Tab-separated table of C-alpha atoms and ligand atoms in Angstrom:
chain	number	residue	atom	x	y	z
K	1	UNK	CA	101.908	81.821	111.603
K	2	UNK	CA	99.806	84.143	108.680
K	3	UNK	CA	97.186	81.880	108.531
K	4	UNK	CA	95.966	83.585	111.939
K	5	UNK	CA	96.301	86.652	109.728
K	6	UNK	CA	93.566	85.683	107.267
K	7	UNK	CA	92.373	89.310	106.019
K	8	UNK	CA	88.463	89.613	106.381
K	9	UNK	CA	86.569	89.768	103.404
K	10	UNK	CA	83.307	92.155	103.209
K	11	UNK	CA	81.231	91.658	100.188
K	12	UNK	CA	80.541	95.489	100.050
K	13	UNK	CA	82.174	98.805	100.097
K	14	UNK	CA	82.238	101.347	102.899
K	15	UNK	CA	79.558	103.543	100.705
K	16	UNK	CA	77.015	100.704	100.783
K	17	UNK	CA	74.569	100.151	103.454
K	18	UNK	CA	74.413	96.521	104.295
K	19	UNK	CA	78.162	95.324	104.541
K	20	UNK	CA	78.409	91.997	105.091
K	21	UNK	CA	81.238	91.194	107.335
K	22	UNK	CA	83.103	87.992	107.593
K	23	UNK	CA	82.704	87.762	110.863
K	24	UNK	CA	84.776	84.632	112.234
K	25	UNK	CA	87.954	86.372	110.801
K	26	UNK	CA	87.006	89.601	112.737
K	27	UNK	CA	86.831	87.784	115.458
K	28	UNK	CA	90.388	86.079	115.175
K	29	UNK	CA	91.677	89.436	114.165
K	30	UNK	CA	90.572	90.969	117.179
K	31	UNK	CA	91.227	88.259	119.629
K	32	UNK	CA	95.373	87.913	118.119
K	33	UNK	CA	95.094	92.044	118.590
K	34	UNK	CA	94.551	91.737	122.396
K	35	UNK	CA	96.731	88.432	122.849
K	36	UNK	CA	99.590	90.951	121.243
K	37	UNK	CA	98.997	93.804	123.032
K	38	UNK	CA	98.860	91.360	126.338
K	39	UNK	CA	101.681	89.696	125.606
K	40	UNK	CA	103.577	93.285	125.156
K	41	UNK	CA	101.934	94.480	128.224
K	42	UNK	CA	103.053	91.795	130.778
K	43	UNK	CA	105.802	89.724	129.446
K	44	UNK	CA	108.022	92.035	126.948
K	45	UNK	CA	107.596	95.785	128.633
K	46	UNK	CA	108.444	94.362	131.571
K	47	UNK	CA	111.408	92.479	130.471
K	48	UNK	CA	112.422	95.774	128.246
K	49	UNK	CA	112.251	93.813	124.831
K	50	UNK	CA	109.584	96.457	124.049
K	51	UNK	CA	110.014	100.132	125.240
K	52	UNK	CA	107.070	101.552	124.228
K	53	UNK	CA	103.630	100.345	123.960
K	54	UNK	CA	100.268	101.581	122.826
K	55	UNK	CA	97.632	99.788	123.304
K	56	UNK	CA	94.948	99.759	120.454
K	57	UNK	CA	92.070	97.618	123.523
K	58	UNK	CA	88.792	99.021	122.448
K	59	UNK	CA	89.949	100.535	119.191
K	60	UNK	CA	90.388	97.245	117.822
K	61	UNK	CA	87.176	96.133	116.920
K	62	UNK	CA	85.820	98.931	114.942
K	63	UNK	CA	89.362	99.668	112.842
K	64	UNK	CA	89.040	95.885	111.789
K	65	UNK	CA	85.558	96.238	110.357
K	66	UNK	CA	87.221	99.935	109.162
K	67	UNK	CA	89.818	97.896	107.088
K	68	UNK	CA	87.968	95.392	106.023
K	69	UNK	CA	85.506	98.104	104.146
K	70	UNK	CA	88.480	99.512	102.052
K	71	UNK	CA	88.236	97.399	99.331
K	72	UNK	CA	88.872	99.647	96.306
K	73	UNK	CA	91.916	99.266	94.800
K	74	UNK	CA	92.515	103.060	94.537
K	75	UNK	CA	91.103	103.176	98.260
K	76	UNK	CA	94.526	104.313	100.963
K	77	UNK	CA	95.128	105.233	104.682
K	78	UNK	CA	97.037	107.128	107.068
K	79	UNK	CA	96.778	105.046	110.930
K	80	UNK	CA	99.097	106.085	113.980
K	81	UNK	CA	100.479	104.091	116.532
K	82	UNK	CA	97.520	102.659	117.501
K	83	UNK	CA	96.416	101.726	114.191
K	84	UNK	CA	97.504	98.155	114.103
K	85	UNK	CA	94.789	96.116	114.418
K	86	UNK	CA	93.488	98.438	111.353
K	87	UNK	CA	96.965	97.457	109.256
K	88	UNK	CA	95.936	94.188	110.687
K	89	UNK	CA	92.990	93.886	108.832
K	90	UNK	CA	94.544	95.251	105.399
K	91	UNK	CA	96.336	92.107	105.440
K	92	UNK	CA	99.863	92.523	106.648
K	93	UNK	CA	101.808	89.360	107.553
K	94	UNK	CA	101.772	88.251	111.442
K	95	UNK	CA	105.690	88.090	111.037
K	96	UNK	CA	105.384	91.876	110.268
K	97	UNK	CA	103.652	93.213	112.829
K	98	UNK	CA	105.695	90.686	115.504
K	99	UNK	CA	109.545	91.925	114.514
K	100	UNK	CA	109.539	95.651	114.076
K	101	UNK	CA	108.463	96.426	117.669
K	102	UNK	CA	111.045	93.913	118.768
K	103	UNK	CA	113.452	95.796	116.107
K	104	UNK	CA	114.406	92.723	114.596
K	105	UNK	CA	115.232	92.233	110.945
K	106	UNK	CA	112.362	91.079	108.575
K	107	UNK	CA	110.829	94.085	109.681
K	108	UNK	CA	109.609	96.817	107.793
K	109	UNK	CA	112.532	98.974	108.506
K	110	UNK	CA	114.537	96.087	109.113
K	111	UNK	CA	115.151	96.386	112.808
K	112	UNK	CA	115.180	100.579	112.476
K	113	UNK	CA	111.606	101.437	113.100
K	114	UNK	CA	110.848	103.385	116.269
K	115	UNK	CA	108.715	100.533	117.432
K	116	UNK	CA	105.240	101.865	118.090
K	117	UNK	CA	104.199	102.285	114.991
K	118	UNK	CA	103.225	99.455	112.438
K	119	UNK	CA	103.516	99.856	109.136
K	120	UNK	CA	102.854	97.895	105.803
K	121	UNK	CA	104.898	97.283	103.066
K	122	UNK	CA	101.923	97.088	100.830
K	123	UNK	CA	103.254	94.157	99.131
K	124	UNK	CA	100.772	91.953	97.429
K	125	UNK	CA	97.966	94.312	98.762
K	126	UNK	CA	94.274	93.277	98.543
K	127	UNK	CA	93.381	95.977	100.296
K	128	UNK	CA	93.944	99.967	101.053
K	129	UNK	CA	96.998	100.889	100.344
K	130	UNK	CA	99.225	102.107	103.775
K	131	UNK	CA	101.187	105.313	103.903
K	132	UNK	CA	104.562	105.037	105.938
K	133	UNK	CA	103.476	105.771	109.445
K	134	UNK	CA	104.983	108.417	111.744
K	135	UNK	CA	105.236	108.893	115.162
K	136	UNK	CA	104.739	112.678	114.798
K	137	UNK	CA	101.070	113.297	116.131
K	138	UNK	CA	98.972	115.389	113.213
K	139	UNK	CA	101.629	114.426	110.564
K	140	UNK	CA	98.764	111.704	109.235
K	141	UNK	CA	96.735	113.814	107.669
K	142	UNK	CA	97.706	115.905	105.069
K	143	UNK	CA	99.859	113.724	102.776
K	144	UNK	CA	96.366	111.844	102.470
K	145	UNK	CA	94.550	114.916	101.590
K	146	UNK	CA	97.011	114.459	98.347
K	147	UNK	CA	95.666	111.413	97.942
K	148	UNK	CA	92.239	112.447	98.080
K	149	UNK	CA	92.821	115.076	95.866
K	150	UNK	CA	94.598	112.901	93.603
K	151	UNK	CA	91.306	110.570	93.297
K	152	UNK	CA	89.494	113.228	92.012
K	153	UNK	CA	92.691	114.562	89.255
K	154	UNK	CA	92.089	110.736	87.976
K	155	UNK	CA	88.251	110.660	88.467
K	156	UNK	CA	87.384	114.026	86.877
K	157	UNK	CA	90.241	115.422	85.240
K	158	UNK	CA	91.572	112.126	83.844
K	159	UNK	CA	88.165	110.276	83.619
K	160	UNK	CA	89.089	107.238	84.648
K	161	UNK	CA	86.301	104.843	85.588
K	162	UNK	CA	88.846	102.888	88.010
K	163	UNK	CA	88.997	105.835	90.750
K	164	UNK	CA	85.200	105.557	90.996
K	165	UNK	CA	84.625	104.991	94.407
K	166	UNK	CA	87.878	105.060	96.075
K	167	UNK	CA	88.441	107.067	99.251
K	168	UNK	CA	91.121	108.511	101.581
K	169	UNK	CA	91.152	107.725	105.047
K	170	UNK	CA	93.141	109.584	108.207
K	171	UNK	CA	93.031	107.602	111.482
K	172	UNK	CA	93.907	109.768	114.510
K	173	UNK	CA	92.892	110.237	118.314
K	174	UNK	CA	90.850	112.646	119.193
K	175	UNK	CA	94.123	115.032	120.767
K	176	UNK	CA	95.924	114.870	116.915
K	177	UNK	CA	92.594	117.363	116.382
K	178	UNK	CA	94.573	119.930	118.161
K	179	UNK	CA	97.298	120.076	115.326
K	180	UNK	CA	97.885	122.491	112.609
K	181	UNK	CA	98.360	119.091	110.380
K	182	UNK	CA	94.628	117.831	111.236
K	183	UNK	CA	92.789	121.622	110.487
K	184	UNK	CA	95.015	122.096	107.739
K	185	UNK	CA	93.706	118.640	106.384
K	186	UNK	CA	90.404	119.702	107.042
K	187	UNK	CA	90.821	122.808	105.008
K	188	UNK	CA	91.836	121.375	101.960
K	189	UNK	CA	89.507	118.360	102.122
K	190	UNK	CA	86.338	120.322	102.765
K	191	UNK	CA	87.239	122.975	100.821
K	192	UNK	CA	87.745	120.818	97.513
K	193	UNK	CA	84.947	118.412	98.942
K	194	UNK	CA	87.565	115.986	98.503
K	195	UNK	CA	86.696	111.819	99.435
K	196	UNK	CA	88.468	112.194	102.205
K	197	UNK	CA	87.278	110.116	106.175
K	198	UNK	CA	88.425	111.543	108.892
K	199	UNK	CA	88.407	108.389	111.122
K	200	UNK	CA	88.736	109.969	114.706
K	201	UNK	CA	89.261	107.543	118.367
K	202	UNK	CA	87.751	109.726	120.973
K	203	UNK	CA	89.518	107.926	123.724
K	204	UNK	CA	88.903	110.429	126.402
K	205	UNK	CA	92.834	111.183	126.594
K	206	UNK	CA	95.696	112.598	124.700
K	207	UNK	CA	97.446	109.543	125.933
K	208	UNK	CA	97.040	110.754	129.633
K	209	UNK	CA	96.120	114.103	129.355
K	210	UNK	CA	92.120	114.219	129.903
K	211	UNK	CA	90.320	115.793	127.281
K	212	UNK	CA	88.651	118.717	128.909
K	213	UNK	CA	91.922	120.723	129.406
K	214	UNK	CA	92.883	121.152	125.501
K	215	UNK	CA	89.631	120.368	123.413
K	216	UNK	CA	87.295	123.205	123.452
K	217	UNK	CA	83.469	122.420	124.556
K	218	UNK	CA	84.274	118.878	126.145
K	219	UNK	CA	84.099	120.048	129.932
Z	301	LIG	C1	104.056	116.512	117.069
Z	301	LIG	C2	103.990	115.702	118.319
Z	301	LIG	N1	103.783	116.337	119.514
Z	301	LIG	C3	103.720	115.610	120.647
Z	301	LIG	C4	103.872	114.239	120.607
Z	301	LIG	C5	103.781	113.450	121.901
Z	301	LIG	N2	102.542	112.697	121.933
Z	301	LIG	C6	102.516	111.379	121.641
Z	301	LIG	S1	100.978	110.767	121.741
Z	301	LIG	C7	100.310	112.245	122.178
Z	301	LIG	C8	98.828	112.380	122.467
Z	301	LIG	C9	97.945	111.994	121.324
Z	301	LIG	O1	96.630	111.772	121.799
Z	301	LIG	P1	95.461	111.259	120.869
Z	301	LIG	O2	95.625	111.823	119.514
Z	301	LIG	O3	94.161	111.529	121.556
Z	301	LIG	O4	95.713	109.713	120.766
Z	301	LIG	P2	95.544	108.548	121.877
Z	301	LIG	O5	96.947	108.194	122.311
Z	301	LIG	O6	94.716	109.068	123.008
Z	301	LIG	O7	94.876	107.414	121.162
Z	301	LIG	C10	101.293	113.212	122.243
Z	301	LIG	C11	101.030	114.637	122.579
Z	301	LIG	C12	104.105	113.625	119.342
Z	301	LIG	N3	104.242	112.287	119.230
Z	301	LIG	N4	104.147	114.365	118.228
């Protein structure tokens, strides 16, 4: 089955200006992250094998060529619950990202994740390294402030040529902006000018709420 899974390769980083995507995996990435959110949507929902779903339609594209940038080894992310096409393109195995919404065993929790989120082990990595996800909306964002901070206590303080280059990078919808955890991320990464991408999916919604009625200046 993880042959379908074949992480894309980019030849550059994300601070480069030509990347040069590998575009047939892309493709098959994106294509097996619809067919999964499909199959979720009409066959296990339905049958309650799967109680919650979030679909990542229309975020999937771009958070595959997002992943497939993050080629430093010193490089890590935060996603959310609809980051998987993202942890998709990081490399995690097809098996993976199949049993912990079903809450089966070979999971990463082994059957005890809440199910919407997908997470990585980070075994074997060849690419950004993947904090533990959590369902908590806003909770993404400062533990990879840390990190971004921490790039910089290696760069600078440390000088060590391997943290050259590496960034930090928070994925979030555009309704996690309205948490203390995203502006008190923001403080401490702009304050510190820390290499820190704030990778926002303005969706229109906070899940169903429509944006105008809790995001000031989007009426
Ligand atoms: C701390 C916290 N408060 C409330 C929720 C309930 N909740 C789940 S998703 C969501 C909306 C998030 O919207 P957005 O960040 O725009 O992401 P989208 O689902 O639109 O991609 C909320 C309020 C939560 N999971 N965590």
């Amino acid at each position: 089955m993880n042959e379908l899974l074949e992480t894309p390769t980019c030849t550059s980083k994300l601070n480069t200006n030509k990347p040069d995507f590998d575009w047939r995996s892309v493709s098959r990435l994106m294509l097996l992250s619809r067919a999964l959110d499909d199959i979720e949507e009409h066959e296990l929902v339905p049958e309650k094998l799967v109680f919650n779903q979030f679909s990542a339609r229309g975020h999937d594209f771009a958070q595959i060529l997002l992943g497939s940038l993050l080629t430093h080894p010193h490089d890590a992310a935060t996603g959310y619950y609809r980051s998987r096409p993202f942890v998709m393109s990081l490399g995690i195995d097809l098996d993976e990202v199949v049993a912990s919404p079903l809450a089966k065993s070979g999971g990463y929790s082994d059957g005890r994740d809440i199910g919407v989120v997908c997470n990585y082990p980070n075994v074997n990595r060849k690419g950004a390294m993947l904090f533990p996800m959590c369902g908590g909306v806003g909770a993404q964002y400062s533990p990879i402030s840390g990190w971004a901070q921490s790039i910089l206590y290696h760069r600078d303080q440390l000088e060590e040529e391997s943290y050259v280059g590496a960034i930090a990078v928070s994925m979030g919808g555009d309704s996690s902006m309205s948490t203390s955890g995203f502006w008190a991320a923001l403080n401490i990464s702009t304050t510190n000018n820390l290499p820190h991408l704030f990778y926002i999916e303005d969706n229109g919604y906070g899940i169903s709420v429509p944006q105008e009625t809790q995001t000031p200046e989007s009426r």
